[in-house]
Amino acid sequence: MTGSSTRRPISDVTWTPPPQWVGWVPGAAQADAEALAAQVTDDPAVIPGVAAGLRALDTAWSDPAGAPVIMGAWLPHPAAGVVAGSLVIRLISPDPDGRLSPEALLALAQDPPRRKGLRVLESSAAPGQLAAGPAVLLVTDLTARFSRRIVREYTWFVLPPGTDETLMCQFETDQAWAFEPLGDQTNLVTDSLVVTLEDA
């Protein structure tokens, strides 16, 4: 553990969606899905399918543990009507002992936490350094029990200086062709993160 509970909380997180990405405040896609879809395609026949996918994604993440502050979708092939990758960014408050250190986060790959109904097939982690602060990337392949469908998760834990809060950026895809390309996309997204702390 590291840090002090007296340090400043995070007041704002922003990012710059790369090409083929759209981003929104959680819940906003219900009303803004068509406008978001128009950012990645100008084909009026394609927009309704893309919008439906964005609304479904927005609903799926509407009330998880640790409410999201930013959501995003990667749509390299809008005409297919499939979200190739999703993004959920959350703020994680520290426990009483402080936030996890990079070393503790790296240890998660050695013994990833169990998830109800899911089986971890493979997990690895690597340290990194972003403009927003030190980071750890956790890469996990998961499958639901009694299913052959594999989901690839890229989870960036970002430790901004001056705060005890952790930024968790979770990317996910169930499209096998997108496993490696999404990894490259996560670098573009996390490199653009800007974290603002509350005034002292």
PDB file of C-alpha atoms in Angstrom:
ATOM      1  CA  MET A   1       0.000   0.000   0.000  1.00  0.00           C
ATOM      2  CA  THR A   2       1.071   3.565  -0.558  1.00  0.00           C
ATOM      3  CA  GLY A   3      -0.119   7.121  -0.164  1.00  0.00           C
ATOM      4  CA  SER A   4      -1.919   9.193   2.438  1.00  0.00           C
ATOM      5  CA  SER A   5      -5.656   9.579   2.955  1.00  0.00           C
ATOM      6  CA  THR A   6      -5.157  13.363   3.277  1.00  0.00           C
ATOM      7  CA  ARG A   7      -4.123  13.712  -0.348  1.00  0.00           C
ATOM      8  CA  ARG A   8      -6.495  15.333  -2.831  1.00  0.00           C
ATOM      9  CA  PRO A   9      -9.253  13.381  -4.575  1.00  0.00           C
ATOM     10  CA  ILE A  10      -9.658  13.359  -8.345  1.00  0.00           C
ATOM     11  CA  SER A  11     -12.155  15.948  -9.586  1.00  0.00           C
ATOM     12  CA  ASP A  12     -12.131  15.221 -13.321  1.00  0.00           C
ATOM     13  CA  VAL A  13     -10.867  12.725 -15.887  1.00  0.00           C
ATOM     14  CA  THR A  14     -10.786  13.434 -19.621  1.00  0.00           C
ATOM     15  CA  TRP A  15      -9.543  11.540 -22.664  1.00  0.00           C
ATOM     16  CA  THR A  16      -9.280  12.055 -26.394  1.00  0.00           C
ATOM     17  CA  PRO A  17     -11.056   9.284 -28.332  1.00  0.00           C
ATOM     18  CA  PRO A  18      -8.798   8.045 -31.153  1.00  0.00           C
ATOM     19  CA  PRO A  19     -10.233   7.580 -34.658  1.00  0.00           C
ATOM     20  CA  GLN A  20     -12.946   4.879 -34.754  1.00  0.00           C
ATOM     21  CA  TRP A  21     -13.796   5.524 -31.092  1.00  0.00           C
ATOM     22  CA  VAL A  22     -16.725   7.286 -29.458  1.00  0.00           C
ATOM     23  CA  GLY A  23     -16.999   8.268 -25.817  1.00  0.00           C
ATOM     24  CA  TRP A  24     -19.761   9.421 -23.514  1.00  0.00           C
ATOM     25  CA  VAL A  25     -20.790  10.011 -19.920  1.00  0.00           C
ATOM     26  CA  PRO A  26     -22.474   6.858 -18.550  1.00  0.00           C
ATOM     27  CA  GLY A  27     -26.193   6.958 -19.277  1.00  0.00           C
ATOM     28  CA  ALA A  28     -25.908   9.586 -22.022  1.00  0.00           C
ATOM     29  CA  ALA A  29     -25.890   7.048 -24.864  1.00  0.00           C
ATOM     30  CA  GLN A  30     -29.582   6.359 -24.321  1.00  0.00           C
ATOM     31  CA  ALA A  31     -30.428   9.781 -25.761  1.00  0.00           C
ATOM     32  CA  ASP A  32     -27.283  10.491 -27.791  1.00  0.00           C
ATOM     33  CA  ALA A  33     -26.653   7.136 -29.513  1.00  0.00           C
ATOM     34  CA  GLU A  34     -27.466   8.350 -33.028  1.00  0.00           C
ATOM     35  CA  ALA A  35     -25.215  11.393 -32.667  1.00  0.00           C
ATOM     36  CA  LEU A  36     -22.415   9.182 -31.351  1.00  0.00           C
ATOM     37  CA  ALA A  37     -22.888   6.720 -34.216  1.00  0.00           C
ATOM     38  CA  ALA A  38     -22.630   9.584 -36.708  1.00  0.00           C
ATOM     39  CA  GLN A  39     -19.091  10.222 -35.438  1.00  0.00           C
ATOM     40  CA  VAL A  40     -17.913   6.914 -36.951  1.00  0.00           C
ATOM     41  CA  THR A  41     -20.168   6.564 -40.009  1.00  0.00           C
ATOM     42  CA  ASP A  42     -22.059   8.878 -42.357  1.00  0.00           C
ATOM     43  CA  ASP A  43     -24.183   6.050 -43.797  1.00  0.00           C
ATOM     44  CA  PRO A  44     -27.791   6.596 -42.670  1.00  0.00           C
ATOM     45  CA  ALA A  45     -28.496   2.889 -43.133  1.00  0.00           C
ATOM     46  CA  VAL A  46     -25.730   1.955 -40.685  1.00  0.00           C
ATOM     47  CA  ILE A  47     -26.397   4.502 -37.930  1.00  0.00           C
ATOM     48  CA  PRO A  48     -29.420   2.703 -36.361  1.00  0.00           C
ATOM     49  CA  GLY A  49     -27.486  -0.550 -35.889  1.00  0.00           C
ATOM     50  CA  VAL A  50     -24.494   1.219 -34.368  1.00  0.00           C
ATOM     51  CA  ALA A  51     -26.778   3.264 -32.113  1.00  0.00           C
ATOM     52  CA  ALA A  52     -28.497   0.107 -30.870  1.00  0.00           C
ATOM     53  CA  GLY A  53     -25.128  -1.408 -29.968  1.00  0.00           C
ATOM     54  CA  LEU A  54     -24.110   1.706 -28.044  1.00  0.00           C
ATOM     55  CA  ARG A  55     -27.375   1.758 -26.093  1.00  0.00           C
ATOM     56  CA  ALA A  56     -26.951  -1.906 -25.190  1.00  0.00           C
ATOM     57  CA  LEU A  57     -23.405  -1.288 -23.979  1.00  0.00           C
ATOM     58  CA  ASP A  58     -24.500   1.749 -21.974  1.00  0.00           C
ATOM     59  CA  THR A  59     -27.217  -0.299 -20.264  1.00  0.00           C
ATOM     60  CA  ALA A  60     -24.959  -3.275 -19.566  1.00  0.00           C
ATOM     61  CA  TRP A  61     -22.603  -1.119 -17.497  1.00  0.00           C
ATOM     62  CA  SER A  62     -25.267   1.097 -15.920  1.00  0.00           C
ATOM     63  CA  ASP A  63     -24.885  -0.119 -12.330  1.00  0.00           C
ATOM     64  CA  PRO A  64     -21.692  -2.103 -11.681  1.00  0.00           C
ATOM     65  CA  ALA A  65     -19.627  -1.977  -8.520  1.00  0.00           C
ATOM     66  CA  GLY A  66     -17.619   1.224  -8.741  1.00  0.00           C
ATOM     67  CA  ALA A  67     -19.806   3.371 -10.953  1.00  0.00           C
ATOM     68  CA  PRO A  68     -18.123   4.321 -14.249  1.00  0.00           C
ATOM     69  CA  VAL A  69     -17.209   7.933 -15.004  1.00  0.00           C
ATOM     70  CA  ILE A  70     -16.419   7.473 -18.707  1.00  0.00           C
ATOM     71  CA  MET A  71     -17.568   4.938 -21.291  1.00  0.00           C
ATOM     72  CA  GLY A  72     -16.358   4.318 -24.805  1.00  0.00           C
ATOM     73  CA  ALA A  73     -16.689   2.012 -27.797  1.00  0.00           C
ATOM     74  CA  TRP A  74     -14.304   1.037 -30.578  1.00  0.00           C
ATOM     75  CA  LEU A  75     -16.053   0.693 -33.945  1.00  0.00           C
ATOM     76  CA  PRO A  76     -13.494   0.017 -36.698  1.00  0.00           C
ATOM     77  CA  HIS A  77     -16.166  -1.594 -38.912  1.00  0.00           C
ATOM     78  CA  PRO A  78     -19.425   0.304 -38.285  1.00  0.00           C
ATOM     79  CA  ALA A  79     -21.302  -1.428 -41.110  1.00  0.00           C
ATOM     80  CA  ALA A  80     -20.943  -4.729 -39.250  1.00  0.00           C
ATOM     81  CA  GLY A  81     -23.042  -3.295 -36.433  1.00  0.00           C
ATOM     82  CA  VAL A  82     -20.717  -4.787 -33.828  1.00  0.00           C
ATOM     83  CA  VAL A  83     -18.861  -2.989 -31.050  1.00  0.00           C
ATOM     84  CA  ALA A  84     -15.349  -4.402 -31.438  1.00  0.00           C
ATOM     85  CA  GLY A  85     -14.185  -3.183 -28.042  1.00  0.00           C
ATOM     86  CA  SER A  86     -15.643  -1.435 -25.029  1.00  0.00           C
ATOM     87  CA  LEU A  87     -14.116   0.915 -22.477  1.00  0.00           C
ATOM     88  CA  VAL A  88     -15.221   1.652 -18.927  1.00  0.00           C
ATOM     89  CA  ILE A  89     -13.218   4.056 -16.743  1.00  0.00           C
ATOM     90  CA  ARG A  90     -13.837   4.065 -12.998  1.00  0.00           C
ATOM     91  CA  LEU A  91     -12.390   5.836  -9.977  1.00  0.00           C
ATOM     92  CA  ILE A  92     -11.366   3.424  -7.229  1.00  0.00           C
ATOM     93  CA  SER A  93     -11.205   4.823  -3.696  1.00  0.00           C
ATOM     94  CA  PRO A  94      -8.415   3.547  -1.441  1.00  0.00           C
ATOM     95  CA  ASP A  95      -9.059   1.180   1.439  1.00  0.00           C
ATOM     96  CA  PRO A  96      -8.057   2.346   4.959  1.00  0.00           C
ATOM     97  CA  ASP A  97      -4.443   1.286   4.359  1.00  0.00           C
ATOM     98  CA  GLY A  98      -4.116   3.336   1.163  1.00  0.00           C
ATOM     99  CA  ARG A  99      -4.232   2.425  -2.499  1.00  0.00           C
ATOM    100  CA  LEU A 100      -2.496  -0.601  -3.954  1.00  0.00           C
ATOM    101  CA  SER A 101       1.111  -0.103  -5.003  1.00  0.00           C
ATOM    102  CA  PRO A 102       2.334  -1.056  -8.494  1.00  0.00           C
ATOM    103  CA  GLU A 103       3.964  -4.124  -6.933  1.00  0.00           C
ATOM    104  CA  ALA A 104       0.675  -5.247  -5.384  1.00  0.00           C
ATOM    105  CA  LEU A 105      -1.143  -4.700  -8.659  1.00  0.00           C
ATOM    106  CA  LEU A 106       1.444  -6.767 -10.512  1.00  0.00           C
ATOM    107  CA  ALA A 107       0.839  -9.573  -8.027  1.00  0.00           C
ATOM    108  CA  LEU A 108      -2.784  -9.746  -9.186  1.00  0.00           C
ATOM    109  CA  ALA A 109      -1.597 -11.474 -12.341  1.00  0.00           C
ATOM    110  CA  GLN A 110      -0.078 -14.268 -10.279  1.00  0.00           C
ATOM    111  CA  ASP A 111      -3.325 -14.882  -8.381  1.00  0.00           C
ATOM    112  CA  PRO A 112      -6.219 -13.104 -10.135  1.00  0.00           C
ATOM    113  CA  PRO A 113      -9.380 -12.714  -8.039  1.00  0.00           C
ATOM    114  CA  ARG A 114     -12.150 -15.187  -8.725  1.00  0.00           C
ATOM    115  CA  ARG A 115     -15.299 -13.992 -10.430  1.00  0.00           C
ATOM    116  CA  LYS A 116     -18.629 -15.676 -10.026  1.00  0.00           C
ATOM    117  CA  GLY A 117     -19.522 -17.744 -13.070  1.00  0.00           C
ATOM    118  CA  LEU A 118     -16.246 -16.980 -14.871  1.00  0.00           C
ATOM    119  CA  ARG A 119     -13.037 -18.915 -15.341  1.00  0.00           C
ATOM    120  CA  VAL A 120      -9.669 -17.206 -15.823  1.00  0.00           C
ATOM    121  CA  LEU A 121      -7.796 -18.901 -18.666  1.00  0.00           C
ATOM    122  CA  GLU A 122      -4.694 -16.735 -18.672  1.00  0.00           C
ATOM    123  CA  SER A 123      -3.476 -13.621 -16.895  1.00  0.00           C
ATOM    124  CA  SER A 124      -0.374 -11.475 -17.186  1.00  0.00           C
ATOM    125  CA  ALA A 125       0.710  -8.028 -16.040  1.00  0.00           C
ATOM    126  CA  ALA A 126       3.343  -5.432 -16.859  1.00  0.00           C
ATOM    127  CA  PRO A 127       4.326  -2.071 -15.366  1.00  0.00           C
ATOM    128  CA  GLY A 128       4.092   1.112 -17.393  1.00  0.00           C
ATOM    129  CA  GLN A 129       4.376   4.875 -17.232  1.00  0.00           C
ATOM    130  CA  LEU A 130       1.716   7.204 -18.625  1.00  0.00           C
ATOM    131  CA  ALA A 131       1.452  10.973 -18.706  1.00  0.00           C
ATOM    132  CA  ALA A 132      -1.242  10.570 -16.026  1.00  0.00           C
ATOM    133  CA  GLY A 133       1.092   8.620 -13.729  1.00  0.00           C
ATOM    134  CA  PRO A 134       2.620   5.188 -13.046  1.00  0.00           C
ATOM    135  CA  ALA A 135       0.471   2.335 -14.318  1.00  0.00           C
ATOM    136  CA  VAL A 136       0.068  -1.415 -14.400  1.00  0.00           C
ATOM    137  CA  LEU A 137      -1.531  -3.271 -17.319  1.00  0.00           C
ATOM    138  CA  LEU A 138      -3.363  -6.499 -16.492  1.00  0.00           C
ATOM    139  CA  VAL A 139      -4.294  -8.711 -19.474  1.00  0.00           C
ATOM    140  CA  THR A 140      -6.831 -11.448 -18.780  1.00  0.00           C
ATOM    141  CA  ASP A 141      -8.578 -14.063 -20.901  1.00  0.00           C
ATOM    142  CA  LEU A 142     -11.888 -15.193 -19.399  1.00  0.00           C
ATOM    143  CA  THR A 143     -14.681 -17.547 -20.295  1.00  0.00           C
ATOM    144  CA  ALA A 144     -18.078 -18.145 -18.774  1.00  0.00           C
ATOM    145  CA  ARG A 145     -18.478 -21.595 -17.310  1.00  0.00           C
ATOM    146  CA  PHE A 146     -19.910 -24.076 -19.831  1.00  0.00           C
ATOM    147  CA  SER A 147     -19.120 -21.663 -22.669  1.00  0.00           C
ATOM    148  CA  ARG A 148     -16.438 -21.638 -25.346  1.00  0.00           C
ATOM    149  CA  ARG A 149     -16.631 -17.886 -25.887  1.00  0.00           C
ATOM    150  CA  ILE A 150     -13.445 -16.176 -24.714  1.00  0.00           C
ATOM    151  CA  VAL A 151     -13.337 -12.561 -23.573  1.00  0.00           C
ATOM    152  CA  ARG A 152     -10.080 -10.591 -23.581  1.00  0.00           C
ATOM    153  CA  GLU A 153      -9.749  -7.840 -20.978  1.00  0.00           C
ATOM    154  CA  TYR A 154      -7.071  -5.158 -20.846  1.00  0.00           C
ATOM    155  CA  THR A 155      -7.250  -3.398 -17.486  1.00  0.00           C
ATOM    156  CA  TRP A 156      -5.026  -0.389 -16.896  1.00  0.00           C
ATOM    157  CA  PHE A 157      -4.593   0.664 -13.270  1.00  0.00           C
ATOM    158  CA  VAL A 158      -3.327   4.259 -13.303  1.00  0.00           C
ATOM    159  CA  LEU A 159      -1.852   5.799 -10.135  1.00  0.00           C
ATOM    160  CA  PRO A 160      -1.921   9.593 -10.578  1.00  0.00           C
ATOM    161  CA  PRO A 161       0.473  11.489  -8.292  1.00  0.00           C
ATOM    162  CA  GLY A 162      -0.951  13.650  -5.506  1.00  0.00           C
ATOM    163  CA  THR A 163      -3.995  11.459  -4.819  1.00  0.00           C
ATOM    164  CA  ASP A 164      -4.822   8.145  -3.175  1.00  0.00           C
ATOM    165  CA  GLU A 165      -7.440   7.304  -5.806  1.00  0.00           C
ATOM    166  CA  THR A 166      -6.766   4.864  -8.624  1.00  0.00           C
ATOM    167  CA  LEU A 167      -8.037   5.188 -12.170  1.00  0.00           C
ATOM    168  CA  MET A 168      -9.175   1.828 -13.572  1.00  0.00           C
ATOM    169  CA  CYS A 169      -9.548   1.680 -17.355  1.00  0.00           C
ATOM    170  CA  GLN A 170     -11.140  -1.602 -18.425  1.00  0.00           C
ATOM    171  CA  PHE A 171     -11.198  -2.550 -22.107  1.00  0.00           C
ATOM    172  CA  GLU A 172     -13.028  -5.662 -23.270  1.00  0.00           C
ATOM    173  CA  THR A 173     -13.736  -7.608 -26.454  1.00  0.00           C
ATOM    174  CA  ASP A 174     -15.217 -10.982 -27.316  1.00  0.00           C
ATOM    175  CA  GLN A 175     -14.145 -10.731 -30.957  1.00  0.00           C
ATOM    176  CA  ALA A 176     -11.144 -13.038 -31.443  1.00  0.00           C
ATOM    177  CA  TRP A 177      -9.774 -11.006 -34.363  1.00  0.00           C
ATOM    178  CA  ALA A 178      -9.725  -7.908 -32.121  1.00  0.00           C
ATOM    179  CA  PHE A 179      -7.713  -9.371 -29.226  1.00  0.00           C
ATOM    180  CA  GLU A 180      -4.336  -7.996 -30.332  1.00  0.00           C
ATOM    181  CA  PRO A 181      -5.526  -4.825 -32.133  1.00  0.00           C
ATOM    182  CA  LEU A 182      -7.476  -3.763 -29.043  1.00  0.00           C
ATOM    183  CA  GLY A 183      -4.242  -3.969 -27.076  1.00  0.00           C
ATOM    184  CA  ASP A 184      -2.747  -1.337 -29.379  1.00  0.00           C
ATOM    185  CA  GLN A 185      -5.874   0.790 -29.008  1.00  0.00           C
ATOM    186  CA  THR A 186      -5.581   0.765 -25.221  1.00  0.00           C
ATOM    187  CA  ASN A 187      -2.196   2.454 -25.537  1.00  0.00           C
ATOM    188  CA  LEU A 188      -3.687   5.272 -27.619  1.00  0.00           C
ATOM    189  CA  VAL A 189      -6.508   5.816 -25.143  1.00  0.00           C
ATOM    190  CA  THR A 190      -4.480   5.695 -21.937  1.00  0.00           C
ATOM    191  CA  ASP A 191      -1.782   7.952 -23.395  1.00  0.00           C
ATOM    192  CA  SER A 192      -4.463  10.640 -23.811  1.00  0.00           C
ATOM    193  CA  LEU A 193      -5.750  10.565 -20.215  1.00  0.00           C
ATOM    194  CA  VAL A 194      -5.731  13.844 -18.293  1.00  0.00           C
ATOM    195  CA  VAL A 195      -6.434  13.716 -14.551  1.00  0.00           C
ATOM    196  CA  THR A 196      -7.374  16.833 -12.566  1.00  0.00           C
ATOM    197  CA  LEU A 197      -7.280  16.925  -8.761  1.00  0.00           C
ATOM    198  CA  GLU A 198      -9.532  18.952  -6.492  1.00  0.00           C
ATOM    199  CA  ASP A 199      -8.146  22.302  -5.349  1.00  0.00           C
ATOM    200  CA  ALA A 200      -6.162  22.149  -2.132  1.00  0.00           C
TER     201      ALA A 200
END
